mmCIF file of C-alpha atoms in Angstrom:
data_model
loop_
_atom_site.group_PDB
_atom_site.id
_atom_site.type_symbol
_atom_site.label_atom_id
_atom_site.label_comp_id
_atom_site.label_asym_id
_atom_site.label_seq_id
_atom_site.Cartn_x
_atom_site.Cartn_y
_atom_site.Cartn_z
ATOM 1 C CA MET A 234 91.829 122.580 123.108
ATOM 2 C CA SER A 235 91.002 119.233 121.524
ATOM 3 C CA GLN A 236 91.528 116.340 123.894
ATOM 4 C CA ILE A 237 92.425 112.719 123.438
ATOM 5 C CA ASP A 238 89.428 110.889 124.901
ATOM 6 C CA TYR A 239 89.606 107.144 125.198
ATOM 7 C CA SER A 240 86.698 106.892 127.625
ATOM 8 C CA SER A 241 84.549 105.276 124.944
ATOM 9 C CA SER A 242 87.111 102.564 124.297
ATOM 10 C CA LYS A 243 86.392 99.108 125.691
ATOM 11 C CA TYR A 244 90.124 98.603 126.008
ATOM 12 C CA PRO A 245 92.120 100.012 128.908
ATOM 13 C CA ILE A 246 94.506 102.669 127.637
ATOM 14 C CA ARG A 247 97.552 103.125 129.832
ATOM 15 C CA LYS A 248 98.004 106.664 131.101
ATOM 16 C CA ASP A 249 101.493 106.923 129.643
ATOM 17 C CA LEU A 250 100.027 106.020 126.264
ATOM 18 C CA SER A 251 97.150 108.494 126.381
ATOM 19 C CA ASP A 252 99.478 111.198 127.727
ATOM 20 C CA SER A 253 101.832 110.662 124.792
ATOM 21 C CA HIS A 254 98.903 110.913 122.382
ATOM 22 C CA GLN A 255 97.707 114.146 123.983
ATOM 23 C CA ARG A 256 101.203 115.599 123.700
ATOM 24 C CA MET A 257 101.328 114.566 120.070
ATOM 25 C CA LEU A 258 97.893 115.977 119.281
ATOM 26 C CA GLU A 259 98.711 119.347 120.826
ATOM 27 C CA SER A 260 102.012 119.510 118.942
ATOM 28 C CA PHE A 261 100.248 119.350 115.592
ATOM 29 C CA SER A 262 98.764 122.808 116.062
ATOM 30 C CA ARG A 263 101.617 124.495 117.908
ATOM 31 C CA SER A 264 104.459 126.353 116.306
ATOM 32 C CA GLY A 265 107.401 124.060 115.714
ATOM 33 C CA THR A 266 111.017 124.646 114.806
ATOM 34 C CA TRP A 267 110.482 125.424 111.106
ATOM 35 C CA TRP A 268 106.697 125.547 110.605
ATOM 36 C CA THR A 269 103.996 127.632 112.268
ATOM 37 C CA GLY A 270 101.135 126.037 114.184
ATOM 38 C CA ALA A 271 98.768 126.671 111.276
ATOM 39 C CA GLU A 272 101.203 125.059 108.846
ATOM 40 C CA ARG A 273 101.800 122.045 111.081
ATOM 41 C CA ARG A 274 98.061 121.594 111.420
ATOM 42 C CA ALA A 275 97.709 121.794 107.634
ATOM 43 C CA ILE A 276 100.377 119.104 107.238
ATOM 44 C CA ALA A 277 98.535 116.880 109.721
ATOM 45 C CA SER A 278 95.210 117.473 107.961
ATOM 46 C CA GLU A 279 96.705 116.579 104.619
ATOM 47 C CA ALA A 280 98.378 113.444 106.007
ATOM 48 C CA ARG A 281 95.068 112.359 107.501
ATOM 49 C CA ALA A 282 93.329 112.776 104.134
ATOM 50 C CA ALA A 283 95.999 110.899 102.189
ATOM 51 C CA ARG A 284 94.662 107.527 103.270
ATOM 52 C CA ASP A 285 91.527 108.039 101.193
ATOM 53 C CA CYS A 286 93.198 109.689 98.219
ATOM 54 C CA GLY A 287 92.280 108.155 94.862
ATOM 55 C CA LEU A 288 95.449 109.323 93.132
ATOM 56 C CA CYS A 289 97.566 107.706 95.847
ATOM 57 C CA ALA A 290 95.650 104.427 95.438
ATOM 58 C CA GLU A 291 96.275 104.489 91.684
ATOM 59 C CA ARG A 292 99.945 105.259 92.189
ATOM 60 C CA LYS A 293 100.320 102.507 94.753
ATOM 61 C CA ALA A 294 99.046 100.028 92.185
ATOM 62 C CA ALA A 295 101.203 101.410 89.383
ATOM 63 C CA LEU A 296 104.498 99.856 88.378
ATOM 64 C CA SER A 297 106.260 103.166 88.955
ATOM 65 C CA PRO A 298 105.120 105.588 91.673
ATOM 66 C CA PHE A 299 106.155 108.471 89.402
ATOM 67 C CA ALA A 300 104.216 107.426 86.313
ATOM 68 C CA LEU A 301 100.934 109.090 87.274
ATOM 69 C CA ASP A 302 100.249 112.772 87.788
ATOM 70 C CA GLY A 303 97.051 114.336 89.062
ATOM 71 C CA GLU A 304 95.385 116.064 91.967
ATOM 72 C CA HIS A 305 95.441 114.618 95.472
ATOM 73 C CA ALA A 306 92.238 114.416 97.483
ATOM 74 C CA GLY A 307 92.611 116.462 100.645
ATOM 75 C CA PRO A 308 92.245 119.920 102.143
ATOM 76 C CA GLY A 309 94.927 121.332 99.858
ATOM 77 C CA GLU A 310 95.956 124.133 102.214
ATOM 78 C CA LEU A 311 99.616 123.741 101.274
ATOM 79 C CA ALA A 312 101.492 124.065 97.992
ATOM 80 C CA ARG A 313 100.743 121.286 95.524
ATOM 81 C CA GLU A 314 104.335 119.991 95.653
ATOM 82 C CA ILE A 315 104.279 119.810 99.456
ATOM 83 C CA VAL A 316 100.931 118.020 99.418
ATOM 84 C CA ASP A 317 102.493 115.452 97.092
ATOM 85 C CA VAL A 318 105.366 114.856 99.510
ATOM 86 C CA ILE A 319 102.955 114.290 102.403
ATOM 87 C CA HIS A 320 100.762 111.886 100.455
ATOM 88 C CA ARG A 321 103.726 109.840 99.246
ATOM 89 C CA ILE A 322 105.111 109.471 102.770
ATOM 90 C CA VAL A 323 101.752 108.230 104.046
ATOM 91 C CA THR A 324 100.703 105.944 101.225
ATOM 92 C CA ASP A 325 103.810 104.680 99.431
ATOM 93 C CA PRO A 326 106.837 105.194 101.675
ATOM 94 C CA ALA A 327 108.781 102.132 100.554
ATOM 95 C CA ARG A 328 109.183 103.556 97.047
ATOM 96 C CA LEU A 329 110.679 106.856 98.136
ATOM 97 C CA ALA A 330 114.180 107.100 96.728
ATOM 98 C CA ARG A 331 117.155 109.412 96.885
ATOM 99 C CA SER A 332 116.462 110.739 93.402
ATOM 100 C CA TRP A 333 112.928 111.691 94.504
ATOM 101 C CA TYR A 334 114.264 113.442 97.599
ATOM 102 C CA ASP A 335 116.774 115.379 95.477
ATOM 103 C CA ARG A 336 113.984 116.497 93.135
ATOM 104 C CA VAL A 337 111.906 117.663 96.112
ATOM 105 C CA MET A 338 114.813 119.726 97.404
ATOM 106 C CA ALA A 339 115.456 121.136 93.918
ATOM 107 C CA GLN A 340 111.874 122.435 93.760
ATOM 108 C CA GLY A 341 112.894 124.938 96.424
ATOM 109 C CA LEU A 342 109.690 124.861 98.468
ATOM 110 C CA LEU A 343 111.271 122.776 101.206
ATOM 111 C CA ASN A 344 114.717 122.873 102.697
ATOM 112 C CA GLU A 345 115.977 119.853 104.604
ATOM 113 C CA GLU A 346 114.996 121.275 107.990
ATOM 114 C CA ARG A 347 111.401 121.883 106.914
ATOM 115 C CA TYR A 348 111.355 118.485 105.231
ATOM 116 C CA VAL A 349 112.444 116.669 108.415
ATOM 117 C CA GLU A 350 109.782 118.412 110.494
ATOM 118 C CA LEU A 351 107.166 117.678 107.835
ATOM 119 C CA VAL A 352 108.131 113.989 107.904
ATOM 120 C CA SER A 353 107.688 113.941 111.666
ATOM 121 C CA VAL A 354 104.243 115.563 111.705
ATOM 122 C CA THR A 355 103.085 113.377 108.818
ATOM 123 C CA VAL A 356 104.100 110.080 110.359
ATOM 124 C CA LEU A 357 102.904 110.972 113.860
ATOM 125 C CA ILE A 358 99.349 111.900 112.860
ATOM 126 C CA ASN A 359 99.242 108.740 110.792
ATOM 127 C CA SER A 360 100.224 106.633 113.791
ATOM 128 C CA LEU A 361 97.650 108.315 116.012
ATOM 129 C CA ASP A 362 94.952 107.417 113.502
ATOM 130 C CA VAL A 363 96.246 103.866 113.112
ATOM 131 C CA PHE A 364 95.963 103.405 116.869
ATOM 132 C CA ALA A 365 92.410 104.784 116.922
ATOM 133 C CA ARG A 366 91.408 102.458 114.098
ATOM 134 C CA ALA A 367 92.941 99.479 115.891
ATOM 135 C CA ILE A 368 91.019 100.016 119.110
ATOM 136 C CA GLY A 369 87.815 101.026 117.330
ATOM 137 C CA ILE A 370 87.380 104.700 118.117
ATOM 138 C CA GLN A 371 87.105 107.810 115.985
ATOM 139 C CA PRO A 372 90.314 109.798 115.388
ATOM 140 C CA ALA A 373 90.660 112.856 117.628
ATOM 141 C CA PRO A 374 89.900 116.174 115.908
ATOM 142 C CA LEU A 375 92.882 118.441 115.401
ATOM 143 C CA PRO A 376 93.066 121.416 117.758
ATOM 144 C CA ALA A 377 92.865 124.958 116.422
ATOM 145 C CA PRO A 378 96.305 126.380 115.606
ATOM 146 C CA THR A 379 97.991 128.484 118.244
ATOM 147 C CA ALA A 380 99.991 131.637 117.631
ATOM 148 C CA GLY A 381 103.753 131.663 117.694
ATOM 149 C CA SER A 382 106.763 131.743 115.468
ATOM 150 C CA PRO A 383 109.054 128.857 114.563
ATOM 151 C CA SER A 384 112.363 129.022 116.418
ATOM 152 C CA ARG A 385 114.358 128.134 113.265
ATOM 153 C CA GLU A 386 117.244 126.758 115.254
ATOM 154 C CA ARG A 387 119.468 124.390 113.322
ATOM 155 C CA PRO A 388 121.945 122.334 115.360
ATOM 156 C CA ALA A 389 125.354 123.832 114.650
ATOM 157 C CA THR A 390 127.025 120.434 114.317
ATOM 158 C CA ALA A 391 124.500 118.908 111.898
ATOM 159 C CA ARG A 392 126.038 117.507 108.737
ATOM 160 C CA THR A 393 125.373 114.973 106.019
ATOM 161 C CA GLU A 394 126.442 111.470 106.976
ATOM 162 C CA GLY A 395 124.784 108.329 105.633
ATOM 163 C CA ALA A 396 121.183 109.523 105.461
ATOM 164 C CA TRP A 397 119.548 111.789 102.856
ATOM 165 C CA VAL A 398 119.122 114.493 105.489
ATOM 166 C CA SER A 399 121.724 116.031 107.771
ATOM 167 C CA GLN A 400 122.107 114.642 111.264
ATOM 168 C CA ILE A 401 123.882 115.532 114.471
ATOM 169 C CA PRO A 402 127.097 113.462 114.410
ATOM 170 C CA ALA A 403 127.535 110.883 117.136
ATOM 171 C CA GLY A 404 129.498 111.369 120.326
ATOM 172 C CA ALA A 405 132.125 114.065 120.768
ATOM 173 C CA GLU A 406 131.724 115.393 117.220
ATOM 174 C CA GLY A 407 128.126 116.228 118.031
ATOM 175 C CA GLY A 408 129.243 118.228 121.067
ATOM 176 C CA GLU A 409 126.507 120.001 122.978
ATOM 177 C CA ASP A 410 123.940 119.209 120.296
ATOM 178 C CA TRP A 411 124.456 115.486 120.837
ATOM 179 C CA ALA A 412 124.578 115.758 124.628
ATOM 180 C CA ALA A 413 121.352 117.767 124.735
ATOM 181 C CA LEU A 414 119.495 115.014 122.911
ATOM 182 C CA TYR A 415 121.235 111.826 123.904
ATOM 183 C CA GLY A 416 123.070 112.576 127.146
ATOM 184 C CA ASP A 417 126.218 110.531 127.647
ATOM 185 C CA ARG A 418 125.314 107.775 125.198
ATOM 186 C CA ASP A 419 128.082 107.087 122.674
ATOM 187 C CA GLU A 420 125.809 105.479 120.131
ATOM 188 C CA VAL A 421 122.165 105.749 119.177
ATOM 189 C CA PRO A 422 120.436 103.609 116.525
ATOM 190 C CA GLN A 423 119.956 105.396 113.211
ATOM 191 C CA ILE A 424 116.203 105.544 113.731
ATOM 192 C CA GLY A 425 116.817 107.621 116.866
ATOM 193 C CA ARG A 426 119.054 109.988 114.889
ATOM 194 C CA ALA A 427 117.041 110.295 111.674
ATOM 195 C CA LEU A 428 115.228 113.465 112.776
ATOM 196 C CA SER A 429 118.102 114.996 114.738
ATOM 197 C CA LEU A 430 118.297 117.978 112.382
ATOM 198 C CA VAL A 431 115.151 119.078 114.252
ATOM 199 C CA PRO A 432 115.826 118.078 117.869
ATOM 200 C CA ALA A 433 112.276 118.785 119.088
ATOM 201 C CA GLU A 434 111.002 116.040 116.798
ATOM 202 C CA VAL A 435 113.524 113.559 118.214
ATOM 203 C CA ALA A 436 112.276 114.425 121.682
ATOM 204 C CA MET A 437 108.718 113.695 120.546
ATOM 205 C CA LEU A 438 109.726 110.369 119.016
ATOM 206 C CA ASP A 439 111.567 109.471 122.197
ATOM 207 C CA ALA A 440 108.500 110.308 124.276
ATOM 208 C CA LEU A 441 106.363 108.020 122.123
ATOM 209 C CA SER A 442 108.718 105.101 121.947
ATOM 210 C CA GLY A 443 108.468 104.032 125.591
ATOM 211 C CA PRO A 444 104.661 103.926 125.891
ATOM 212 C CA HIS A 445 104.186 102.286 122.474
ATOM 213 C CA TYR A 446 107.100 99.884 122.302
ATOM 214 C CA MET A 447 110.067 100.483 124.543
ATOM 215 C CA ASN A 448 112.495 103.243 125.329
ATOM 216 C CA LEU A 449 114.913 103.495 122.412
ATOM 217 C CA ALA A 450 117.831 103.003 124.806
ATOM 218 C CA HIS A 451 116.650 99.411 125.406
ATOM 219 C CA VAL A 452 116.001 98.360 121.819
ATOM 220 C CA GLY A 453 119.439 96.765 121.490
ATOM 221 C CA ASP A 454 118.800 94.457 124.452
ATOM 222 C CA PRO A 455 116.732 91.555 123.074
ATOM 223 C CA SER A 456 115.795 90.352 126.547
ATOM 224 C CA TYR A 457 114.201 93.660 127.545
ATOM 225 C CA THR A 458 110.452 94.202 127.828
ATOM 226 C CA GLU A 459 108.857 97.253 129.404
ATOM 227 C CA PRO A 460 107.302 96.219 132.713
ATOM 228 C CA GLY A 461 103.541 95.831 132.942
ATOM 229 C CA ARG A 462 102.933 94.937 129.288
ATOM 230 C CA ALA A 463 100.505 92.244 128.174
ATOM 231 C CA LEU A 464 102.767 91.291 125.263
ATOM 232 C CA ASP A 465 106.198 89.800 125.755
ATOM 233 C CA ARG A 466 109.163 90.876 123.623
ATOM 234 C CA LEU A 467 108.747 88.109 121.071
ATOM 235 C CA GLN A 468 105.108 88.979 120.560
ATOM 236 C CA MET A 469 105.945 92.651 120.162
ATOM 237 C CA GLU A 470 108.709 91.921 117.665
ATOM 238 C CA LEU A 471 106.439 89.623 115.668
ATOM 239 C CA VAL A 472 103.830 92.368 115.332
ATOM 240 C CA ALA A 473 106.529 94.931 114.514
ATOM 241 C CA ALA A 474 108.064 92.684 111.868
ATOM 242 C CA ARG A 475 104.683 92.121 110.203
ATOM 243 C CA VAL A 476 104.005 95.862 110.103
ATOM 244 C CA SER A 477 107.404 96.472 108.528
ATOM 245 C CA ALA A 478 106.856 93.650 106.035
ATOM 246 C CA ILE A 479 103.501 95.119 104.981
ATOM 247 C CA ASN A 480 105.126 98.537 104.725
ATOM 248 C CA GLU A 481 107.970 96.897 102.768
ATOM 249 C CA CYS A 482 110.433 98.602 105.074
ATOM 250 C CA PHE A 483 113.852 96.986 105.273
ATOM 251 C CA TYR A 484 114.948 98.920 108.330
ATOM 252 C CA MET B 187 116.305 86.413 123.363
ATOM 253 C CA SER B 188 114.201 83.977 125.414
ATOM 254 C CA GLY B 189 115.635 80.786 123.905
ATOM 255 C CA ALA B 190 112.298 80.111 122.199
ATOM 256 C CA GLN B 191 112.413 78.804 118.633
ATOM 257 C CA ILE B 192 110.641 81.063 116.211
ATOM 258 C CA ASP B 193 110.131 80.768 112.485
ATOM 259 C CA LEU B 194 110.823 84.098 110.808
ATOM 260 C CA SER B 195 109.116 83.058 107.608
ATOM 261 C CA ALA B 196 105.820 83.483 109.488
ATOM 262 C CA VAL B 197 106.335 87.226 109.151
ATOM 263 C CA ASN B 198 105.562 86.941 105.443
ATOM 264 C CA ASP B 199 103.515 83.745 105.362
ATOM 265 C CA ASP B 200 100.298 83.268 107.316
ATOM 266 C CA SER B 201 100.377 79.533 106.748
ATOM 267 C CA VAL B 202 103.533 79.218 108.880
ATOM 268 C CA ASP B 203 103.342 78.893 112.664
ATOM 269 C CA SER B 204 105.722 81.479 114.073
ATOM 270 C CA GLY B 205 106.180 79.585 117.312
ATOM 271 C CA VAL B 206 105.336 82.765 119.221
ATOM 272 C CA ALA B 207 102.510 82.398 121.732
ATOM 273 C CA PHE B 208 99.252 83.539 120.096
ATOM 274 C CA GLY B 209 101.281 84.730 117.135
ATOM 275 C CA GLY B 210 98.522 83.778 114.703
ATOM 276 C CA GLU B 211 95.989 85.980 116.471
ATOM 277 C CA LEU B 212 98.423 88.892 116.664
ATOM 278 C CA LEU B 213 99.363 88.648 112.997
ATOM 279 C CA ALA B 214 95.734 88.453 111.889
ATOM 280 C CA PHE B 215 94.938 91.564 113.926
ATOM 281 C CA THR B 216 97.957 93.346 112.472
ATOM 282 C CA ASN B 217 96.898 92.450 108.938
ATOM 283 C CA ALA B 218 93.377 93.732 109.533
ATOM 284 C CA VAL B 219 94.506 97.066 110.975
ATOM 285 C CA MET B 220 97.015 97.604 108.184
ATOM 286 C CA ALA B 221 94.412 96.738 105.553
ATOM 287 C CA ARG B 222 91.869 99.082 107.194
ATOM 288 C CA ASP B 223 89.346 96.260 107.047
ATOM 289 C CA ALA B 224 86.736 97.253 109.651
ATOM 290 C CA ALA B 225 85.002 93.898 109.879
ATOM 291 C CA ALA B 226 88.269 91.981 110.092
ATOM 292 C CA ILE B 227 89.567 94.375 112.751
ATOM 293 C CA VAL B 228 86.580 93.621 114.999
ATOM 294 C CA LYS B 229 86.882 89.870 114.490
ATOM 295 C CA THR B 230 90.640 89.634 114.969
ATOM 296 C CA ARG B 231 90.625 92.096 117.858
ATOM 297 C CA ASP B 232 88.151 89.883 119.684
ATOM 298 C CA ALA B 233 90.465 86.945 119.104
ATOM 299 C CA VAL B 234 93.441 88.819 120.555
ATOM 300 C CA GLU B 235 91.358 89.899 123.526
ATOM 301 C CA GLY B 236 90.286 86.301 124.077
ATOM 302 C CA ARG B 237 93.910 85.162 124.243
ATOM 303 C CA LEU B 238 95.789 88.119 125.703
ATOM 304 C CA GLY B 239 93.095 90.176 127.393
ATOM 305 C CA ALA B 240 91.969 93.728 126.711
ATOM 306 C CA GLU B 241 95.429 94.990 127.631
ATOM 307 C CA GLY B 242 96.864 92.759 124.924
ATOM 308 C CA VAL B 243 94.735 94.566 122.343
ATOM 309 C CA THR B 244 96.008 97.931 123.556
ATOM 310 C CA ASP B 245 99.625 96.823 123.512
ATOM 311 C CA ALA B 246 99.356 95.285 120.053
ATOM 312 C CA ALA B 247 97.681 98.441 118.729
ATOM 313 C CA ALA B 248 100.483 100.527 120.232
ATOM 314 C CA VAL B 249 103.201 98.472 118.534
ATOM 315 C CA ILE B 250 101.374 98.649 115.197
ATOM 316 C CA ALA B 251 101.103 102.424 115.560
ATOM 317 C CA MET B 252 104.768 102.801 116.554
ATOM 318 C CA PHE B 253 106.140 100.818 113.637
ATOM 319 C CA ASN B 254 104.109 102.845 111.211
ATOM 320 C CA VAL B 255 106.159 105.745 112.576
ATOM 321 C CA VAL B 256 109.509 103.961 112.511
ATOM 322 C CA ASP B 257 109.092 102.566 108.998
ATOM 323 C CA ARG B 258 108.076 105.874 107.474
ATOM 324 C CA ILE B 259 110.836 107.833 109.174
ATOM 325 C CA ALA B 260 113.384 105.311 107.921
ATOM 326 C CA ASP B 261 112.000 105.389 104.387
ATOM 327 C CA ALA B 262 111.601 109.167 104.187
ATOM 328 C CA THR B 263 115.019 110.081 105.575
ATOM 329 C CA GLY B 264 117.091 107.408 103.865
ATOM 330 C CA ILE B 265 118.915 106.341 106.996
ATOM 331 C CA PRO B 266 121.407 103.514 106.560
ATOM 332 C CA ILE B 267 121.244 100.279 108.496
ATOM 333 C CA ASP B 268 123.159 100.520 111.752
ATOM 334 C CA GLU B 269 126.664 99.095 111.779
ATOM 335 C CA GLY B 270 127.920 96.026 113.639
ATOM 336 C CA PHE B 271 125.737 93.257 115.005
ATOM 337 C CA THR B 272 122.536 95.095 114.214
ATOM 338 C CA ARG B 273 123.553 95.443 110.562
ATOM 339 C CA ASP B 274 124.348 91.742 110.230
ATOM 340 C CA MET B 275 121.106 90.822 111.964
ATOM 341 C CA ARG B 276 118.968 93.151 109.814
ATOM 342 C CA TYR B 277 120.445 91.883 106.570
ATOM 343 C CA ALA B 278 120.102 88.250 107.650
ATOM 344 C CA ILE B 279 116.460 88.812 108.562
ATOM 345 C CA GLY B 280 115.874 90.818 105.393
ATOM 346 C CA ASP B 281 117.310 88.024 103.255
ATOM 347 C CA GLU B 282 115.199 85.423 105.009
ATOM 348 C CA LEU B 283 112.091 87.502 104.425
ATOM 349 C CA GLY B 284 112.931 88.153 100.798
ATOM 350 C CA MET B 285 113.271 91.892 101.390
ATOM 351 C CA GLY B 286 116.815 92.302 100.042
ATOM 352 C CA HIS B 287 115.530 94.400 97.134
ATOM 353 C CA LEU B 288 114.600 97.137 99.588
ATOM 354 C CA SER B 289 118.064 97.626 101.063
ATOM 355 C CA PRO B 290 118.882 101.242 101.970
ATOM 356 C CA GLU B 291 121.962 101.168 99.717
ATOM 357 C CA GLU B 292 119.845 100.391 96.680
ATOM 358 C CA ARG B 293 117.248 103.007 97.556
ATOM 359 C CA ALA B 294 120.033 105.553 98.013
ATOM 360 C CA ILE B 295 121.157 105.274 94.396
ATOM 361 C CA ARG B 296 117.736 104.926 92.793
#
């Protein structure tokens, strides 16, 4: 099994942080809810390659992200249309639009459950590599895929609300599905609900949030900072805001 | 928050002092990581370490990594802005930063 190894880093990596990265790394090659371990690993491999894709660079510079067609640079283990989705999420996320999402669904290669899980794997491997780049170490190799079948369990209460994808409705309407993910909380920020069609991916996001930033339950309290951090809340928010500005993300 | 005065325009303008302690060093490091500029990463990382210690580098790297997750999830799932105070705050900040053209409502009908 491939291991996260920060021993060569000159910067001290908190155990909660390295543990969350190990959990993430292992998840990329393990069977998920809608994709097998081999497929999840292929998604992660493709997402990793997208950063150096020439077609993506050309598209990013183009007036319209849909004006250019071509072949993406990458391992290409997945269907061409799915590869395109992965590359767009990594390299040009701010120009994704509802009409694009509808076209992706109309292609029939992805349903919304598989799409949500693909989004999760894609963005998580990207973040792992961003962290490695920031502290000056090589990205961890992906583990070999493990056997197993996707559970294919869709939350019974999931429905379309304000997002493009279905979500578990808040509070009592979400019933046991909501309680299993969010306990007795009445409200959860949209970012904490975005992946709720695939609860295992919400659990992963939740596990990452605390070590990287703060537990999602505390985000609404502007005076809160996780104990033991070298950055105060203002410093963290300044960095976060700059990242979002560069990514052109309104949220 | 802490009662400190901060200038939000610093988020989009490196010539503005944010008013956040060592904000300039943190923003320069963030820019370098996002641009994948290896030389600039080393230089700006050293500057952050000089001001905030090695742990400061780790924590800044973690926040950069996390918001690359948050932003992409938001963009790829088309979630709306949360209601209530958070909505007002997000739109006010978005307007100040000149990001109104990226509102979720507009992306939803594009």
